[in-house]
Coordinates of C-alpha atoms in Angstrom, one line a residue:
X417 CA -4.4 -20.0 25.3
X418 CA -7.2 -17.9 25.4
X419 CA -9.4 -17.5 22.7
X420 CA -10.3 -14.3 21.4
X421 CA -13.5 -14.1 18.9
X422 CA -16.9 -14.1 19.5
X423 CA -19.9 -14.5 17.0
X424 CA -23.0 -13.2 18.0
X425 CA -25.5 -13.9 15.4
X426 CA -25.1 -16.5 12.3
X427 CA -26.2 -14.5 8.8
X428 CA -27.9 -17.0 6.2
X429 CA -26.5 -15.9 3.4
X430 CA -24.5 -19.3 1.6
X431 CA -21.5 -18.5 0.6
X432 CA -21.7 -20.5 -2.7
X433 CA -24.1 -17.7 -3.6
X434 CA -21.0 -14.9 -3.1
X435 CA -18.7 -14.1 -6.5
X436 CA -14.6 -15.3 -5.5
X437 CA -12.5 -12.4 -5.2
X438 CA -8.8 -11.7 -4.6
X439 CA -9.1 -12.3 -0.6
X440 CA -12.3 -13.5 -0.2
X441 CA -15.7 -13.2 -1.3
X442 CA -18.3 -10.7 -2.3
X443 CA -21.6 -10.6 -0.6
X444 CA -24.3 -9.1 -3.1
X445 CA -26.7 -8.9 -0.6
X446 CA -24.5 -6.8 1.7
X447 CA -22.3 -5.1 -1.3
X448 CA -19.7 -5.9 1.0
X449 CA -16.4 -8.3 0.7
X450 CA -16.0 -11.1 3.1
X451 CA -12.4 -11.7 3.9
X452 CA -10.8 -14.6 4.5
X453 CA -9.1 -15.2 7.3
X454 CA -8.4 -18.5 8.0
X455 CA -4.8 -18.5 6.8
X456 CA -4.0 -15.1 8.7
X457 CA -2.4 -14.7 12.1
X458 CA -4.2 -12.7 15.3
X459 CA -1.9 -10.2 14.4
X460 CA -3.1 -9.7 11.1
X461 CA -6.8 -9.3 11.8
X462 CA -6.1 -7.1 14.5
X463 CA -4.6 -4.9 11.7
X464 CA -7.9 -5.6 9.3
X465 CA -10.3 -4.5 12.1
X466 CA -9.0 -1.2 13.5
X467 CA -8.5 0.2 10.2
X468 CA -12.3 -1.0 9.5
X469 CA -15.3 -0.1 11.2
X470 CA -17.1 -3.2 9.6
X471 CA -15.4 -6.5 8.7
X472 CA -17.1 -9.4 7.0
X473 CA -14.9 -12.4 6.9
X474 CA -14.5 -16.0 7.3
X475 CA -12.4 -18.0 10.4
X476 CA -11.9 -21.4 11.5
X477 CA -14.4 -22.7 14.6
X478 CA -11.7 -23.9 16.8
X479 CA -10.5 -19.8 17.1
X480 CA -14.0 -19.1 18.6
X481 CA -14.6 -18.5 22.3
X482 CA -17.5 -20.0 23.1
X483 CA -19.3 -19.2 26.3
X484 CA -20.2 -22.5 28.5
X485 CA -23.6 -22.7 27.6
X486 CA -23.5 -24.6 24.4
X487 CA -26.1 -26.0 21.8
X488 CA -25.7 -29.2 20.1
X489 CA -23.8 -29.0 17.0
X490 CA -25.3 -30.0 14.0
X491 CA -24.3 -29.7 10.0
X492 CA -26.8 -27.1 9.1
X493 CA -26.8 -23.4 9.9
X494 CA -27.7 -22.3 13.4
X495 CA -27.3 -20.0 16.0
X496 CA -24.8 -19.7 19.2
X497 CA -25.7 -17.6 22.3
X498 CA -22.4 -15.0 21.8
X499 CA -22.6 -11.8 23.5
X500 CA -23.4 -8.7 22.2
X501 CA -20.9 -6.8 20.0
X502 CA -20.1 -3.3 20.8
X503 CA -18.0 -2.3 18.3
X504 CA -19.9 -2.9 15.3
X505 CA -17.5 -5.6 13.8
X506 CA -18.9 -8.3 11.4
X507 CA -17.1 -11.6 11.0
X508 CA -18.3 -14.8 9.4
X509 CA -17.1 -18.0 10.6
X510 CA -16.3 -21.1 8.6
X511 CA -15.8 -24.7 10.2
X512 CA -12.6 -26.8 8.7
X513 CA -10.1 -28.6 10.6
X514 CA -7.2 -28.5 8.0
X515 CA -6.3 -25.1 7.5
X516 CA -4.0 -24.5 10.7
X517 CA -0.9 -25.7 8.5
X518 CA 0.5 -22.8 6.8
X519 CA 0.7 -19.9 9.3
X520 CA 1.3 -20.1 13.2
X521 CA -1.5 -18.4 14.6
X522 CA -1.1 -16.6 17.8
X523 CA -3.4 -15.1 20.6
X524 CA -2.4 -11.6 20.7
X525 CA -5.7 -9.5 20.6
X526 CA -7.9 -8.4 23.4
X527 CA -11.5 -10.2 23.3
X528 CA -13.5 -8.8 19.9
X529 CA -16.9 -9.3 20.5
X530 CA -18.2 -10.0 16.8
X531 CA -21.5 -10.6 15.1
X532 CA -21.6 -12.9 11.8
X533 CA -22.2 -15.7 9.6
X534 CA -20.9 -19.5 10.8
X535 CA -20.6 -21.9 8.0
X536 CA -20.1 -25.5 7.8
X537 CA -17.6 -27.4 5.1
X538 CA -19.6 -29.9 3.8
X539 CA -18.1 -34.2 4.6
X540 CA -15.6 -35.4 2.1
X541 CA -18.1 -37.3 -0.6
X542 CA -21.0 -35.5 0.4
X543 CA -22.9 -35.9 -2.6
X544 CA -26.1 -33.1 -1.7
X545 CA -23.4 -30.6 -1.1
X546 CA -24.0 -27.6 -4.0
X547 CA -20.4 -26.5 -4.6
X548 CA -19.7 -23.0 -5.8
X549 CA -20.1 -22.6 -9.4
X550 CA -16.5 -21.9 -11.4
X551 CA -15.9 -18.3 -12.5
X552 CA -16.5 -17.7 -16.1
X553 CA -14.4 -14.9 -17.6
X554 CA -15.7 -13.3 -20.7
X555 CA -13.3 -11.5 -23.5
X556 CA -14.8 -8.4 -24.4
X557 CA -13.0 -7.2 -27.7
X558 CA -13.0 -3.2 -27.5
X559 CA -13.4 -1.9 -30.9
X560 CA -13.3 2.1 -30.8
X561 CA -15.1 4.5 -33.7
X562 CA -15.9 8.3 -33.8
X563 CA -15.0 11.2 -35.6
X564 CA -11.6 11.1 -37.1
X565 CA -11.2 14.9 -36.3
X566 CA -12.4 14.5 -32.7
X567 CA -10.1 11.1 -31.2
X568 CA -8.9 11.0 -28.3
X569 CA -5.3 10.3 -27.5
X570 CA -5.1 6.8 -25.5
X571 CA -3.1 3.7 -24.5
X572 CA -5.2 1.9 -22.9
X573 CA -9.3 0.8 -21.6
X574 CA -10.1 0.2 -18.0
X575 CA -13.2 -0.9 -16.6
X576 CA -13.5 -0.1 -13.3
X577 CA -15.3 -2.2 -10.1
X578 CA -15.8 -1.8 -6.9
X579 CA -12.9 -4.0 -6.1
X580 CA -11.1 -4.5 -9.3
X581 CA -10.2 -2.9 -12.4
X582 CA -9.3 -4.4 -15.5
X583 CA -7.3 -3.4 -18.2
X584 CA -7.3 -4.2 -21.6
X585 CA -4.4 -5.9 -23.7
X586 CA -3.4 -4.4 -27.0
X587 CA -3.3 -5.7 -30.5
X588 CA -3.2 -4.5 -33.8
X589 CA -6.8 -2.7 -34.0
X590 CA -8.3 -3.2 -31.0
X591 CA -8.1 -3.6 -26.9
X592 CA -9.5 -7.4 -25.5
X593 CA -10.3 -7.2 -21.7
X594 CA -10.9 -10.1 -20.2
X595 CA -12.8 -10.0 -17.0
X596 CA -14.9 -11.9 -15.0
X597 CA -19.0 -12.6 -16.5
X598 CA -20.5 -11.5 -13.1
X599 CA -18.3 -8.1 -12.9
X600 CA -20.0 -7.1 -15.9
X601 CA -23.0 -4.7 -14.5
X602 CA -25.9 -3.2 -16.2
X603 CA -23.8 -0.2 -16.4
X604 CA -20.4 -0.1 -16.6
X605 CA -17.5 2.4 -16.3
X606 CA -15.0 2.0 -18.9
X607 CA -12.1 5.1 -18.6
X608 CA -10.0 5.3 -21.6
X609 CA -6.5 6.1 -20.7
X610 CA -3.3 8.0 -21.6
X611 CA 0.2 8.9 -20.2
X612 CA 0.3 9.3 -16.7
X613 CA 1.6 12.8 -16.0
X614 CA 4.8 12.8 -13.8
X615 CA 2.9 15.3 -11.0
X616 CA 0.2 12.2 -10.5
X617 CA -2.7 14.7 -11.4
X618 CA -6.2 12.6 -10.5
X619 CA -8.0 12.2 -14.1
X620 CA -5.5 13.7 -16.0
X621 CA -5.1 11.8 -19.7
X622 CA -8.3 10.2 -18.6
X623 CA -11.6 9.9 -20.5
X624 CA -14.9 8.3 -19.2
X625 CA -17.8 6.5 -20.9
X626 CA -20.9 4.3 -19.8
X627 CA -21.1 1.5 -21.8
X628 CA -24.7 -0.3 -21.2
X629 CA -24.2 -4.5 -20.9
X630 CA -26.5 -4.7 -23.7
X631 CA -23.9 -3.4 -25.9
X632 CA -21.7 -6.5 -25.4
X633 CA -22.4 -8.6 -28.1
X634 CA -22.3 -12.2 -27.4
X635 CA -19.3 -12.9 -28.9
X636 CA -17.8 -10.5 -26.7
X637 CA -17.4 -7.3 -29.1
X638 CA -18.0 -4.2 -27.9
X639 CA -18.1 -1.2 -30.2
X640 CA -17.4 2.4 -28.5
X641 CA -18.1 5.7 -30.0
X642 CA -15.3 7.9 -28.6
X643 CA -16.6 10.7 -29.3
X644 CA -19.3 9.8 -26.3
X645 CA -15.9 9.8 -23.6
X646 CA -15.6 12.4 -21.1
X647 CA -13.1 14.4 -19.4
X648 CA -14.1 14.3 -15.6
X649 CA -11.7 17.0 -14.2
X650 CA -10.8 17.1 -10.7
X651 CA -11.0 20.2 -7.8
X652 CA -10.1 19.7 -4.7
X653 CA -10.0 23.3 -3.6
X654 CA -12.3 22.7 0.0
X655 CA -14.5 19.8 -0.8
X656 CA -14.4 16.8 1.2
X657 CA -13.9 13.6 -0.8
X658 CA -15.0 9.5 0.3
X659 CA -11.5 7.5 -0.4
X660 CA -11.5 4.0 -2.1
X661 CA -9.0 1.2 -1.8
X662 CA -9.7 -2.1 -3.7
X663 CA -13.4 -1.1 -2.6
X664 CA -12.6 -0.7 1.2
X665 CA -13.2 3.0 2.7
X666 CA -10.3 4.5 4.2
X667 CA -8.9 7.8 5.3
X668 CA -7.5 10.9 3.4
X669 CA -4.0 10.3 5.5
X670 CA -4.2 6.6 4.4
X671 CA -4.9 7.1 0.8
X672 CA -2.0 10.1 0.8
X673 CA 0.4 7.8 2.3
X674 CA -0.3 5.1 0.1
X675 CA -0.2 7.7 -2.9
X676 CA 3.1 9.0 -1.9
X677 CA 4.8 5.7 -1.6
X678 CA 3.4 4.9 -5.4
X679 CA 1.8 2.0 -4.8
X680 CA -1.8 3.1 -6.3
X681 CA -3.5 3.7 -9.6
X682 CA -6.2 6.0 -8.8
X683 CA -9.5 7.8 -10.2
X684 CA -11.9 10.9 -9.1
X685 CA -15.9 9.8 -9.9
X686 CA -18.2 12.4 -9.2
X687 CA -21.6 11.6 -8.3
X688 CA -23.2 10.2 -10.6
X689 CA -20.6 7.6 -11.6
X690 CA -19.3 6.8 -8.0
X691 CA -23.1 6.0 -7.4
X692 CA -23.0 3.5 -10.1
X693 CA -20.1 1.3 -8.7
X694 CA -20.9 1.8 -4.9
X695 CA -24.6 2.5 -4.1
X696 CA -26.5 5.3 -2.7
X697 CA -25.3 4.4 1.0
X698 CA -22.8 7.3 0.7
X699 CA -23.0 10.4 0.3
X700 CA -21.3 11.3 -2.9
X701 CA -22.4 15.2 -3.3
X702 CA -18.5 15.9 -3.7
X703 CA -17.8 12.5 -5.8
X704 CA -15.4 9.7 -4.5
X705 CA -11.1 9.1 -5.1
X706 CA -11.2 5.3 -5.8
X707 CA -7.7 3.7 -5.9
X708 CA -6.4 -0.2 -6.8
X709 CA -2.9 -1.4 -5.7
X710 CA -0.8 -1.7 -8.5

């Protein structure tokens, strides 16, 4: 069967230097999520790629087409004389000979020429091999304060992330969140929320606050003023908007569809706070609609 990836040029970043999350990985020198793809069917990339213009991700060797002029294989990183891609398509390639067990895969894409990382899974025993450090979640205990007079009405604390949001867990007096140590940023966006109106309004019942990681005591409490929470209201009267899944770009038709058949949570940033989670790459003069699967 024919194979039908190409890798152009190896990146150097190690992947034991990338944070796990749900799917993959996430490059911090990229800002970008690395998928992986080992376990999913042609099929299913061919899915992942046209609705992406750029795909990092992570792939068995033995899927590669290789062209006949081969180098030497060695157990370090290297480089592999693929072809030029055209379409702007990044993939990242990882070697490993047992993970063909628990999905078919079949050849059912037209040749994707691809630029990307190649990686190579260290021997069984190798002792000089640095394995990825565990993730260390920390349990932030919200404790809320302001003006009696002034409170808002709330349910729950979120703190949103590029790819992830977490909510908080109620008890008695306050909310505990527990979320990953390297999610926590410099500056983070809790949103403080109520009852979901039943027309889906964007930011409705919804209040927003910086909270500085200094705050965050090292026992994990984390005293808010409320009264410091905005209301970020949302007009879409002829403004363009960037749309957010689970940190991926995708189109106002996707994100309506997806909003229609109730399977998102979503938010309206303008752009000052959608710069905060995503960077100044885009252009965010009109803000951002960020949404997470439920």
């Amino acid at each position: 069967m024919k194979k039908e990836f190409q890798i152009k040029e190896p990146c150097s970043v190690a992947r034991e230097n990338m944070q796990e999350i749900s799917g993959g990985s996430f490059c911090d020198l990229c800002s970008k999520k690395v998928y992986d793809l080992a376990n999913k069917t042609d099929e299913e990339i061919k899915i992942l790629l046209q609705s992406n213009s750029s795909v990092c991700g992570r792939i068995q060797a033995d899927r590669l087409y290789i062209p006949e002029e081969k180098s030497d294989i060695q157990y370090h990183f290297f480089q592999l004389p693929f072809r030029k891609i055209a379409s702007g398509i990044f993939l990242s390639i990882l070697f490993t000979s047992n993970l063909n067990a628990q999905k078919k895969k079949t050849d059912t894409l037209g040749v994707a020429e691809i630029q990307g990382m190649i990686w190579v899974s260290p021997k069984t025993g190798d002792e000089d091999y640095d394995y990825p450090k565990p993730v260390i979640t920390r349990k932030l205990e919200v404790l809320p304060s302001g003006d009696p007079g002034n409170l808002i009405s709330y349910e729950s604390i979120t703190i949103l992330t590029p790819f992830k949001r977490y909510k908080s867990e109620h008890s008695f007096k306050n909310h505990i969140i527990n979320i990953p140590a390297d999610d926590i940023r410099l500056s983070n966006i809790f949103v403080f929320e109520g009852t979901v109106p039943e027309d889906g309004e964007l930011n409705a019942n919804k209040y927003f606050l910086f909270v500085h990681k200094r705050n965050i005591k090292e026992n994990g409490v984390l005293n808010i003023n409320l009264n410091q929470a905005k209301k970020l209201p949302f007009i879409p009267k002829n403004k363009d908007f960037i749309y957010f899944l689970d940190g991926e770009e995708i189109t106002k038709k996707e994100f309506e569809q997806y909003q229609k058949e109730n399977k998102i949570d979503s938010y309206f940033l303008p752009e000052i706070y959608a710069e905060e989670l995503f960077g100044s790459d885009y252009y965010f003069e009109n803000g951002a609609i960020i949404a997470y699967r439920k």
